[in-house]
DNA sequence: GTCTATACGGAGATAGAC
DNA sequence: GTCTATCTCCGTATAGAC
C-alpha cells in the first residue's frame, strides 16, 4: 500500500480519507440523535465544520452517507469476533462474564451506530438488513461457543443454544438502548449491576447440573 | 404490514372522534414504516383518504399527531395489566408460557405502535419517555408476579426478579422487532418455537432446585 | 366538516469561482 | 479541495369557498 503523503504547505486541507471520515462521523452523530430524515445536510456540514457543498464532493448525496454508515458494522463485527475468539473454549462460568462485559462495552462504545441501526431499521431496508446481519453474526458466534461448552459437558446437552445466545445478547442490547443517555459514571454502575444479575439467571438456566456424573 | 388501500377524497362526513382515529391510524402506519420525519402530511392525508387541510382541522400540526400516538401506550398498558392480573398467583411453570404468549401477541398486535416507540425513542424525548414508561410498567408488573412466586417458594429466593423480568420481556420484544415483517403464518410458527425455547432457559434459571433440601 | 388554492420557508443538490 | 451563490422542489401550514 503506497503512502499518500500530503506534501506542500497544506494548511487546513485534509486527506480525502480523513475528510470522508469526518463527514461520516458528523452524520452518524446527528442520525443517531435526530434520525436520518430529521437531519439536514446543512446540519451535517455544520457539525463537521465544513460547508454543505463539500459533502457532495465526497459523497453522491445524503442517502449515500446512510448506506456507508450501515456498512461500518463490519468494524463492529471485527471487534466482536476477536472478543469471542480470545475466549476460546474456556469454561462458560468464568468466560461468560467477560463476554457480557465485552459486548456491553462494545455496544456502548459504538452507541451512535447501534442507535442508528435500530432506529432506522424499519424505514430503510439496507439498514434493517445490516442490523439483522450484525445481530445474527454475533448470535452465531456466541452460539458456536455455547455449542462447544455443551460438547465439553459444562452446559446441558438439551440447551437451545441459539435462543439462549439471542436472549443473552438482546437483553443487554435493549438495556443499553433504554439507558444510552446515562453519563459514563452512572452507566458503569448500572451496567455492572445489571450484567451480574443477568448472568445469575442465565447461567443457571444453561449449566448442566452440578451434581451430574 | 402492507399499507391500507387508499380511498379517494371522500365527501362522507364522519363523527369527530371517528375522524380523529382515522387520521391517527394513518399516521401511525406511516410513522412506523417511514419514520416520523420521513412521513409527509400529504402522505397521511392520502392514507386516511382525506385532504391535507383537514388534518389541521382536527390537530394542531404534525407534531401533535406524534404526541397523541405516544399517549396511546395507555391502551397497551391496560391490556398488559389484565393479562398479568388474570394469571393471579398460579405456578410460574404453567403460567409463564401464557404470559409469554400474551406479551408476544400483544406486541405483535400493536406492532406499528411498538415500532414507532422504539424507532423514535431517541429523536423525540416524549416518545422515549413513553417507551421507557411502558417497558418499566410491564416489567414492574411481571416482577411483582415473580416476587409472589418467590414468596410461595416456587422460584428461588435469591432470584434477581427485576432483571429476570426485564430479560424475559426485552428478549421477546427484540425478537418481534427483528421479525416484524414476517407474515402471520410464519410468525405463528417462529414465535411459538422461540418462546418455547426461551422459557426452557429462563425457567431453569429461575426455579428453585427441585432437589433442594 | 371538508376541500381547493396558495403562501412561505427550508430541504437537497449543482455550478463555478478561488 | 473548499467555499459562495443559487436553483428547484417539496413540506408544513393557512385562508377561505362550499
Tab-separated table of C-alpha atoms (C1' of nucleotides) in Angstrom:
chain	number	residue	atom	x	y	z
A	1	UNK	CA	0.000	0.000	0.000
A	2	UNK	CA	1.673	3.235	-1.143
A	3	UNK	CA	1.519	6.186	1.125
A	4	UNK	CA	-0.215	9.334	0.074
A	5	UNK	CA	1.742	11.955	1.930
A	6	UNK	CA	0.251	15.414	1.756
A	7	UNK	CA	3.336	17.370	0.895
A	8	UNK	CA	3.459	21.088	0.404
A	9	UNK	CA	2.059	23.850	2.584
A	10	UNK	CA	-1.353	22.312	3.177
A	11	UNK	CA	-2.770	24.457	5.888
A	12	UNK	CA	-6.335	23.442	6.566
A	13	UNK	CA	-6.721	20.814	3.914
A	14	UNK	CA	-7.204	17.248	4.846
A	15	UNK	CA	-6.594	13.939	3.138
A	16	UNK	CA	-9.599	12.565	1.346
A	17	UNK	CA	-9.991	9.593	3.679
A	18	UNK	CA	-9.705	11.765	6.724
A	19	UNK	CA	-12.259	14.188	5.388
A	20	UNK	CA	-14.664	11.428	4.498
A	21	UNK	CA	-14.396	10.022	7.990
A	22	UNK	CA	-15.025	13.433	9.454
A	23	UNK	CA	-18.211	13.846	7.446
A	24	UNK	CA	-19.408	10.338	8.234
A	25	UNK	CA	-18.770	10.863	11.926
A	26	UNK	CA	-20.764	14.070	11.899
A	27	UNK	CA	-23.590	12.380	10.038
A	28	UNK	CA	-23.614	9.416	12.407
A	29	UNK	CA	-23.887	11.607	15.485
A	30	UNK	CA	-26.799	13.520	14.026
A	31	UNK	CA	-28.566	10.478	12.583
A	32	UNK	CA	-28.471	8.834	15.999
A	33	UNK	CA	-29.869	11.885	17.749
A	34	UNK	CA	-32.407	13.186	15.255
A	35	UNK	CA	-32.892	10.337	12.851
A	36	UNK	CA	-31.887	10.198	9.196
A	37	UNK	CA	-34.837	12.112	7.788
A	38	UNK	CA	-34.681	14.566	10.667
A	39	UNK	CA	-31.102	15.526	9.869
A	40	UNK	CA	-30.354	18.161	7.236
A	41	UNK	CA	-27.273	18.281	5.082
A	42	UNK	CA	-26.770	21.764	6.459
A	43	UNK	CA	-26.573	20.385	9.979
A	44	UNK	CA	-24.094	17.718	8.918
A	45	UNK	CA	-21.847	20.320	7.325
A	46	UNK	CA	-22.075	22.478	10.417
A	47	UNK	CA	-21.228	19.568	12.706
A	48	UNK	CA	-18.267	18.647	10.536
A	49	UNK	CA	-17.054	22.230	10.346
A	50	UNK	CA	-17.329	22.485	6.593
A	51	UNK	CA	-19.816	23.828	4.078
A	52	UNK	CA	-22.682	21.968	2.548
A	53	UNK	CA	-21.281	21.826	-0.938
A	54	UNK	CA	-18.230	19.889	0.176
A	55	UNK	CA	-20.347	16.940	1.198
A	56	UNK	CA	-21.227	16.445	-2.443
A	57	UNK	CA	-17.594	16.436	-3.385
A	58	UNK	CA	-17.062	13.300	-1.304
A	59	UNK	CA	-20.441	11.619	-1.477
A	60	UNK	CA	-23.182	11.223	-4.022
A	61	UNK	CA	-25.767	12.587	-1.654
A	62	UNK	CA	-27.326	12.280	1.754
A	63	UNK	CA	-28.579	8.761	1.131
A	64	UNK	CA	-25.063	7.561	0.411
A	65	UNK	CA	-23.995	8.635	3.881
A	66	UNK	CA	-26.559	6.324	5.417
A	67	UNK	CA	-25.539	3.357	3.317
A	68	UNK	CA	-21.879	3.974	4.015
A	69	UNK	CA	-22.532	4.112	7.730
A	70	UNK	CA	-24.573	0.936	7.683
A	71	UNK	CA	-21.586	-0.834	6.185
A	72	UNK	CA	-19.496	0.211	9.166
A	73	UNK	CA	-20.988	-2.619	11.127
A	74	UNK	CA	-18.119	-4.673	9.772
A	75	UNK	CA	-15.799	-2.736	12.035
A	76	UNK	CA	-18.021	-3.640	14.920
A	77	UNK	CA	-18.113	-7.238	13.831
A	78	UNK	CA	-14.345	-7.494	13.808
A	79	UNK	CA	-14.228	-6.429	17.413
A	80	UNK	CA	-16.869	-8.950	18.354
A	81	UNK	CA	-15.078	-11.750	16.570
A	82	UNK	CA	-11.841	-11.082	18.358
A	83	UNK	CA	-13.756	-10.903	21.605
A	84	UNK	CA	-15.231	-14.331	21.053
A	85	UNK	CA	-12.064	-15.854	19.671
A	86	UNK	CA	-9.992	-14.750	22.613
A	87	UNK	CA	-12.201	-16.693	24.922
A	88	UNK	CA	-11.543	-19.903	23.057
A	89	UNK	CA	-13.059	-22.835	24.878
A	90	UNK	CA	-12.647	-21.719	28.443
A	91	UNK	CA	-15.391	-22.586	30.954
A	92	UNK	CA	-18.565	-20.582	30.487
A	93	UNK	CA	-18.934	-19.886	34.167
A	94	UNK	CA	-15.787	-17.781	34.047
A	95	UNK	CA	-15.922	-16.665	30.439
A	96	UNK	CA	-19.496	-15.504	30.012
A	97	UNK	CA	-18.996	-12.573	32.372
A	98	UNK	CA	-16.138	-11.420	30.205
A	99	UNK	CA	-18.162	-11.851	27.035
A	100	UNK	CA	-21.007	-9.952	28.620
A	101	UNK	CA	-18.757	-7.099	29.630
A	102	UNK	CA	-17.131	-7.027	26.210
A	103	UNK	CA	-20.460	-6.938	24.395
A	104	UNK	CA	-21.836	-4.256	26.647
A	105	UNK	CA	-18.750	-2.091	26.304
A	106	UNK	CA	-18.723	-2.581	22.576
A	107	UNK	CA	-22.326	-1.571	22.173
A	108	UNK	CA	-21.792	1.378	24.461
A	109	UNK	CA	-18.643	2.454	22.670
A	110	UNK	CA	-20.347	2.244	19.274
A	111	UNK	CA	-23.522	3.664	20.745
A	112	UNK	CA	-24.413	6.050	17.951
A	113	UNK	CA	-24.027	3.345	15.344
A	114	UNK	CA	-26.209	0.947	17.296
A	115	UNK	CA	-28.879	3.545	17.892
A	116	UNK	CA	-28.907	4.434	14.229
A	117	UNK	CA	-29.165	0.798	13.147
A	118	UNK	CA	-32.067	0.155	15.484
A	119	UNK	CA	-33.893	3.408	14.861
A	120	UNK	CA	-33.705	3.311	11.086
A	121	UNK	CA	-34.118	-0.431	10.709
A	122	UNK	CA	-37.733	-0.297	9.620
A	123	UNK	CA	-37.554	2.820	7.471
A	124	UNK	CA	-34.550	1.699	5.407
A	125	UNK	CA	-34.252	-1.912	4.299
A	126	UNK	CA	-30.473	-1.703	3.886
A	127	UNK	CA	-30.127	-0.560	7.470
A	128	UNK	CA	-32.507	-3.201	8.684
A	129	UNK	CA	-30.521	-5.832	6.844
A	130	UNK	CA	-27.277	-4.546	8.306
A	131	UNK	CA	-28.730	-4.651	11.791
A	132	UNK	CA	-30.133	-8.121	11.340
A	133	UNK	CA	-26.840	-9.350	9.915
A	134	UNK	CA	-24.909	-7.864	12.792
A	135	UNK	CA	-27.094	-9.426	15.453
A	136	UNK	CA	-27.169	-12.706	13.637
A	137	UNK	CA	-23.424	-12.874	13.238
A	138	UNK	CA	-22.793	-12.147	16.885
A	139	UNK	CA	-25.505	-14.569	17.908
A	140	UNK	CA	-23.965	-17.215	15.687
A	141	UNK	CA	-20.547	-16.653	17.203
A	142	UNK	CA	-21.827	-16.928	20.728
A	143	UNK	CA	-23.907	-19.935	19.809
A	144	UNK	CA	-20.803	-21.631	18.450
A	145	UNK	CA	-19.044	-21.075	21.730
A	146	UNK	CA	-22.030	-22.396	23.660
A	147	UNK	CA	-22.154	-25.480	21.468
A	148	UNK	CA	-18.545	-26.196	22.328
A	149	UNK	CA	-19.322	-25.857	26.011
A	150	UNK	CA	-22.206	-28.248	25.582
A	151	UNK	CA	-19.872	-30.722	23.903
A	152	UNK	CA	-17.447	-30.264	26.777
A	153	UNK	CA	-20.216	-31.204	29.172
A	154	UNK	CA	-20.244	-27.903	31.014
A	155	UNK	CA	-23.574	-26.807	29.595
A	156	UNK	CA	-26.520	-29.138	29.489
A	157	UNK	CA	-26.972	-31.187	26.352
A	158	UNK	CA	-30.512	-30.063	25.625
A	159	UNK	CA	-29.767	-26.341	25.873
A	160	UNK	CA	-31.352	-24.418	22.973
A	161	UNK	CA	-28.124	-22.609	22.256
A	162	UNK	CA	-29.412	-20.325	19.504
A	163	UNK	CA	-32.183	-18.887	21.622
A	164	UNK	CA	-30.012	-18.788	24.720
A	165	UNK	CA	-27.449	-16.734	22.834
A	166	UNK	CA	-30.079	-14.469	21.299
A	167	UNK	CA	-31.672	-13.839	24.654
A	168	UNK	CA	-28.399	-13.004	26.272
A	169	UNK	CA	-27.389	-10.533	23.603
A	170	UNK	CA	-30.728	-8.869	23.038
A	171	UNK	CA	-31.319	-8.365	26.727
A	172	UNK	CA	-28.065	-6.462	27.023
A	173	UNK	CA	-28.702	-4.582	23.801
A	174	UNK	CA	-32.102	-3.454	24.990
A	175	UNK	CA	-30.609	-2.477	28.312
A	176	UNK	CA	-28.191	-0.204	26.534
A	177	UNK	CA	-30.815	1.183	24.181
A	178	UNK	CA	-33.027	2.344	27.035
A	179	UNK	CA	-30.109	3.729	29.052
A	180	UNK	CA	-27.997	5.340	26.349
A	181	UNK	CA	-28.266	8.812	27.806
A	182	UNK	CA	-26.688	7.930	31.139
A	183	UNK	CA	-23.323	9.537	31.749
A	184	UNK	CA	-20.322	7.266	31.879
A	185	UNK	CA	-20.117	7.034	35.656
A	186	UNK	CA	-23.741	6.084	36.164
A	187	UNK	CA	-23.547	3.729	33.214
A	188	UNK	CA	-20.590	1.874	34.723
A	189	UNK	CA	-22.501	1.184	37.895
A	190	UNK	CA	-25.809	0.245	36.311
A	191	UNK	CA	-24.263	-1.902	33.621
A	192	UNK	CA	-22.200	-3.879	36.090
A	193	UNK	CA	-25.165	-4.467	38.356
A	194	UNK	CA	-27.473	-5.498	35.547
A	195	UNK	CA	-24.938	-7.740	33.882
A	196	UNK	CA	-24.176	-9.564	37.085
A	197	UNK	CA	-27.824	-10.279	37.752
A	198	UNK	CA	-28.421	-11.381	34.182
A	199	UNK	CA	-25.550	-13.832	34.343
A	200	UNK	CA	-27.014	-15.224	37.520
A	201	UNK	CA	-30.298	-16.102	35.846
A	202	UNK	CA	-28.875	-17.049	32.511
A	203	UNK	CA	-26.070	-19.309	33.686
A	204	UNK	CA	-28.318	-21.245	35.996
A	205	UNK	CA	-30.581	-21.944	33.075
A	206	UNK	CA	-27.709	-23.105	30.903
A	207	UNK	CA	-25.360	-25.034	33.140
A	208	UNK	CA	-25.507	-28.763	33.466
A	209	UNK	CA	-26.494	-29.947	36.904
A	210	UNK	CA	-23.507	-29.652	39.164
A	211	UNK	CA	-24.465	-32.984	40.638
A	212	UNK	CA	-24.415	-34.696	37.261
A	213	UNK	CA	-21.983	-37.615	36.805
B	1	UNK	CA	-47.561	-4.913	7.074
B	2	UNK	CA	-48.942	-3.544	3.805
B	3	UNK	CA	-50.331	-0.068	3.507
B	4	UNK	CA	-54.034	0.300	3.718
B	5	UNK	CA	-55.835	0.696	0.446
B	6	UNK	CA	-56.182	4.353	-0.301
B	7	UNK	CA	-59.644	5.663	-0.731
B	8	UNK	CA	-60.021	8.809	-2.730
B	9	UNK	CA	-61.017	12.026	-1.020
B	10	UNK	CA	-64.433	11.390	0.361
B	11	UNK	CA	-67.371	13.617	0.785
B	12	UNK	CA	-68.727	11.441	3.542
B	13	UNK	CA	-68.871	13.098	6.895
B	14	UNK	CA	-67.784	11.304	9.959
B	15	UNK	CA	-68.027	11.918	13.664
B	16	UNK	CA	-65.165	13.892	15.073
B	17	UNK	CA	-63.814	11.064	17.196
B	18	UNK	CA	-64.016	8.638	14.343
B	19	UNK	CA	-62.226	11.029	12.040
B	20	UNK	CA	-59.503	11.685	14.569
B	21	UNK	CA	-58.913	7.983	14.989
B	22	UNK	CA	-58.777	7.536	11.254
B	23	UNK	CA	-56.111	10.199	10.919
B	24	UNK	CA	-54.122	8.852	13.841
B	25	UNK	CA	-54.246	5.339	12.434
B	26	UNK	CA	-52.975	6.545	9.096
B	27	UNK	CA	-50.197	8.495	10.773
B	28	UNK	CA	-49.189	5.534	12.927
B	29	UNK	CA	-48.904	3.204	9.978
B	30	UNK	CA	-46.707	5.638	8.111
B	31	UNK	CA	-44.607	6.653	11.101
B	32	UNK	CA	-43.826	3.006	11.756
B	33	UNK	CA	-42.808	2.364	8.150
B	34	UNK	CA	-41.034	5.572	7.196
B	35	UNK	CA	-40.349	7.289	10.481
B	36	UNK	CA	-41.887	10.496	11.757
B	37	UNK	CA	-39.644	12.902	9.874
B	38	UNK	CA	-39.850	10.730	6.790
B	39	UNK	CA	-43.615	10.973	6.655
B	40	UNK	CA	-45.306	13.920	4.967
B	41	UNK	CA	-48.664	15.341	5.905
B	42	UNK	CA	-49.630	14.755	2.322
B	43	UNK	CA	-48.977	11.045	2.714
B	44	UNK	CA	-51.001	10.926	5.904
B	45	UNK	CA	-53.941	12.582	4.208
B	46	UNK	CA	-53.685	10.195	1.303
B	47	UNK	CA	-53.539	7.167	3.589
B	48	UNK	CA	-56.546	8.420	5.536
B	49	UNK	CA	-58.478	9.182	2.387
B	50	UNK	CA	-58.865	12.868	3.116
B	51	UNK	CA	-57.153	16.087	2.103
B	52	UNK	CA	-54.241	17.684	3.835
B	53	UNK	CA	-56.116	20.664	5.139
B	54	UNK	CA	-58.489	18.536	7.146
B	55	UNK	CA	-55.675	17.290	9.323
B	56	UNK	CA	-55.287	20.808	10.648
B	57	UNK	CA	-58.953	20.955	11.472
B	58	UNK	CA	-58.503	18.133	13.963
B	59	UNK	CA	-54.920	18.568	15.088
B	60	UNK	CA	-52.589	21.470	15.758
B	61	UNK	CA	-49.999	20.065	13.382
B	62	UNK	CA	-47.901	17.082	12.531
B	63	UNK	CA	-46.071	17.106	15.852
B	64	UNK	CA	-49.317	16.777	17.732
B	65	UNK	CA	-50.033	13.516	15.948
B	66	UNK	CA	-46.833	12.043	17.298
B	67	UNK	CA	-47.543	13.117	20.851
B	68	UNK	CA	-51.088	11.852	20.653
B	69	UNK	CA	-49.899	8.484	19.413
B	70	UNK	CA	-47.268	8.185	22.108
B	71	UNK	CA	-50.029	8.560	24.674
B	72	UNK	CA	-51.782	5.549	23.200
B	73	UNK	CA	-49.465	3.316	25.108
B	74	UNK	CA	-52.000	3.512	27.897
B	75	UNK	CA	-54.294	1.359	25.822
B	76	UNK	CA	-51.499	-1.155	25.503
B	77	UNK	CA	-50.838	-0.959	29.213
B	78	UNK	CA	-54.398	-1.785	30.073
B	79	UNK	CA	-54.179	-4.972	28.088
B	80	UNK	CA	-50.958	-5.932	29.780
B	81	UNK	CA	-52.368	-5.283	33.219
B	82	UNK	CA	-55.338	-7.501	32.612
B	83	UNK	CA	-53.013	-10.127	31.210
B	84	UNK	CA	-50.946	-10.162	34.398
B	85	UNK	CA	-53.896	-9.878	36.722
B	86	UNK	CA	-55.651	-12.840	35.176
B	87	UNK	CA	-52.724	-15.039	35.992
B	88	UNK	CA	-53.009	-14.225	39.667
B	89	UNK	CA	-50.647	-16.353	41.704
B	90	UNK	CA	-50.689	-19.548	39.711
B	91	UNK	CA	-47.454	-21.553	39.387
B	92	UNK	CA	-44.884	-19.953	37.135
B	93	UNK	CA	-44.096	-23.185	35.386
B	94	UNK	CA	-47.584	-23.232	33.930
B	95	UNK	CA	-48.282	-19.510	33.881
B	96	UNK	CA	-45.159	-18.064	32.319
B	97	UNK	CA	-45.877	-19.679	28.964
B	98	UNK	CA	-49.234	-17.953	28.943
B	99	UNK	CA	-47.695	-14.624	29.909
B	100	UNK	CA	-45.097	-15.056	27.211
B	101	UNK	CA	-47.706	-15.789	24.588
B	102	UNK	CA	-49.832	-12.876	25.753
B	103	UNK	CA	-46.931	-10.437	25.642
B	104	UNK	CA	-45.806	-11.633	22.247
B	105	UNK	CA	-49.294	-11.417	20.792
B	106	UNK	CA	-49.814	-8.004	22.297
B	107	UNK	CA	-46.605	-6.637	20.873
B	108	UNK	CA	-47.377	-8.201	17.534
B	109	UNK	CA	-50.920	-6.889	17.507
B	110	UNK	CA	-49.763	-3.377	18.385
B	111	UNK	CA	-46.777	-3.750	16.105
B	112	UNK	CA	-46.854	-0.357	14.494
B	113	UNK	CA	-47.084	1.388	17.824
B	114	UNK	CA	-44.171	-0.585	19.229
B	115	UNK	CA	-42.036	0.031	16.166
B	116	UNK	CA	-42.778	3.728	16.341
B	117	UNK	CA	-41.945	3.927	20.029
B	118	UNK	CA	-38.640	2.157	19.544
B	119	UNK	CA	-37.651	3.915	16.345
B	120	UNK	CA	-38.410	7.430	17.505
B	121	UNK	CA	-37.297	6.981	21.091
B	122	UNK	CA	-34.015	8.791	20.688
B	123	UNK	CA	-35.175	11.538	18.363
B	124	UNK	CA	-38.173	12.605	20.461
B	125	UNK	CA	-37.883	12.722	24.251
B	126	UNK	CA	-41.641	12.374	24.746
B	127	UNK	CA	-41.646	9.183	22.738
B	128	UNK	CA	-38.600	7.898	24.530
B	129	UNK	CA	-40.279	8.581	27.851
B	130	UNK	CA	-43.440	6.825	26.738
B	131	UNK	CA	-41.464	3.794	25.642
B	132	UNK	CA	-39.450	3.670	28.846
B	133	UNK	CA	-42.603	4.041	30.931
B	134	UNK	CA	-44.318	1.257	29.028
B	135	UNK	CA	-41.460	-1.186	29.422
B	136	UNK	CA	-40.985	-0.233	33.028
B	137	UNK	CA	-44.613	-0.705	33.883
B	138	UNK	CA	-44.801	-4.118	32.293
B	139	UNK	CA	-41.507	-5.101	33.850
B	140	UNK	CA	-42.802	-3.973	37.245
B	141	UNK	CA	-45.949	-5.997	36.835
B	142	UNK	CA	-44.118	-9.131	35.895
B	143	UNK	CA	-41.615	-8.563	38.664
B	144	UNK	CA	-44.472	-8.350	41.156
B	145	UNK	CA	-45.751	-11.689	39.980
B	146	UNK	CA	-42.283	-13.212	40.214
B	147	UNK	CA	-41.875	-11.865	43.724
B	148	UNK	CA	-45.059	-13.624	44.733
B	149	UNK	CA	-43.799	-16.861	43.256
B	150	UNK	CA	-40.571	-16.445	45.185
B	151	UNK	CA	-42.570	-15.949	48.356
B	152	UNK	CA	-44.528	-19.067	47.508
B	153	UNK	CA	-41.274	-20.970	47.274
B	154	UNK	CA	-41.653	-21.928	43.648
B	155	UNK	CA	-38.905	-19.604	42.458
B	156	UNK	CA	-35.587	-19.448	44.233
B	157	UNK	CA	-35.230	-16.887	46.993
B	158	UNK	CA	-32.181	-15.155	45.557
B	159	UNK	CA	-33.647	-14.643	42.097
B	160	UNK	CA	-32.985	-11.098	40.826
B	161	UNK	CA	-36.608	-10.641	39.849
B	162	UNK	CA	-36.274	-7.200	38.266
B	163	UNK	CA	-33.561	-8.274	35.859
B	164	UNK	CA	-35.179	-11.643	35.242
B	165	UNK	CA	-38.392	-9.887	34.236
B	166	UNK	CA	-36.566	-7.327	32.104
B	167	UNK	CA	-34.624	-10.020	30.308
B	168	UNK	CA	-37.713	-12.052	29.576
B	169	UNK	CA	-39.627	-9.121	28.147
B	170	UNK	CA	-36.839	-7.470	26.207
B	171	UNK	CA	-35.795	-10.738	24.600
B	172	UNK	CA	-39.284	-11.232	23.244
B	173	UNK	CA	-39.575	-7.578	22.263
B	174	UNK	CA	-36.345	-7.724	20.303
B	175	UNK	CA	-37.450	-10.948	18.699
B	176	UNK	CA	-40.559	-9.217	17.439
B	177	UNK	CA	-38.678	-6.101	16.356
B	178	UNK	CA	-36.346	-8.076	14.125
B	179	UNK	CA	-39.120	-10.256	12.711
B	180	UNK	CA	-41.912	-7.733	12.272
B	181	UNK	CA	-42.151	-8.223	8.520
B	182	UNK	CA	-42.954	-11.923	8.688
B	183	UNK	CA	-46.436	-12.814	7.536
B	184	UNK	CA	-48.857	-14.115	10.134
B	185	UNK	CA	-48.397	-17.784	9.334
B	186	UNK	CA	-44.601	-17.739	9.517
B	187	UNK	CA	-44.793	-15.554	12.598
B	188	UNK	CA	-47.004	-18.060	14.404
B	189	UNK	CA	-44.514	-20.829	13.872
B	190	UNK	CA	-41.376	-18.876	14.663
B	191	UNK	CA	-42.849	-17.170	17.683
B	192	UNK	CA	-44.033	-20.418	19.214
B	193	UNK	CA	-40.695	-22.085	18.646
B	194	UNK	CA	-38.700	-19.194	20.037
B	195	UNK	CA	-40.941	-18.683	23.053
B	196	UNK	CA	-40.775	-22.331	23.987
B	197	UNK	CA	-37.008	-22.360	23.904
B	198	UNK	CA	-36.762	-19.125	25.840
B	199	UNK	CA	-38.992	-20.476	28.562
B	200	UNK	CA	-36.774	-23.513	28.774
B	201	UNK	CA	-33.674	-21.469	29.540
B	202	UNK	CA	-35.400	-18.846	31.595
B	203	UNK	CA	-37.431	-21.103	33.844
B	204	UNK	CA	-34.483	-23.299	34.664
B	205	UNK	CA	-32.619	-20.235	35.787
B	206	UNK	CA	-35.483	-19.035	37.923
B	207	UNK	CA	-36.952	-22.138	39.513
B	208	UNK	CA	-35.933	-23.334	42.909
B	209	UNK	CA	-33.947	-26.556	42.815
B	210	UNK	CA	-36.256	-29.487	42.574
B	211	UNK	CA	-33.730	-31.469	44.551
B	212	UNK	CA	-33.225	-28.799	47.188
B	213	UNK	CA	-33.111	-29.993	50.805
C	1	DG	C1'	-66.912	19.276	8.119
C	2	DT	C1'	-64.420	19.096	4.023
C	3	DC	C1'	-61.974	20.637	0.111
C	4	DT	C1'	-59.170	23.994	-3.030
C	5	DA	C1'	-55.726	27.116	-3.562
C	6	DT	C1'	-51.782	29.090	-2.094
C	7	DA	C1'	-48.107	31.256	0.878
C	8	DC	C1'	-43.736	30.535	2.884
C	9	DG	C1'	-39.718	28.539	4.274
C	10	DG	C1'	-36.385	25.142	4.009
C	11	DA	C1'	-34.530	20.918	2.046
C	12	DG	C1'	-31.261	18.579	-1.184
C	13	DA	C1'	-28.475	19.421	-4.764
C	14	DT	C1'	-25.433	21.937	-8.559
C	15	DA	C1'	-22.241	25.442	-10.839
C	16	DG	C1'	-18.469	27.757	-10.782
C	17	DA	C1'	-15.050	30.957	-8.540
C	18	DC	C1'	-10.884	30.665	-5.839
D	1	DG	C1'	-10.124	20.815	-2.080
D	2	DT	C1'	-13.136	24.187	-0.460
D	3	DC	C1'	-16.439	27.789	-0.431
D	4	DT	C1'	-20.296	31.020	-2.220
D	5	DA	C1'	-24.239	31.578	-4.598
D	6	DT	C1'	-28.201	29.883	-6.288
D	7	DC	C1'	-31.847	26.746	-8.255
D	8	DT	C1'	-35.742	23.948	-7.753
D	9	DC	C1'	-38.862	21.385	-5.467
D	10	DC	C1'	-41.430	19.942	-1.644
D	11	DG	C1'	-43.084	20.159	3.122
D	12	DT	C1'	-45.876	22.425	6.597
D	13	DA	C1'	-49.303	25.283	7.401
D	14	DT	C1'	-53.185	28.837	6.446
D	15	DA	C1'	-57.304	31.196	4.245
D	16	DG	C1'	-61.410	30.907	2.596
D	17	DA	C1'	-65.033	28.781	-0.534
D	18	DC	C1'	-68.668	25.338	-0.379
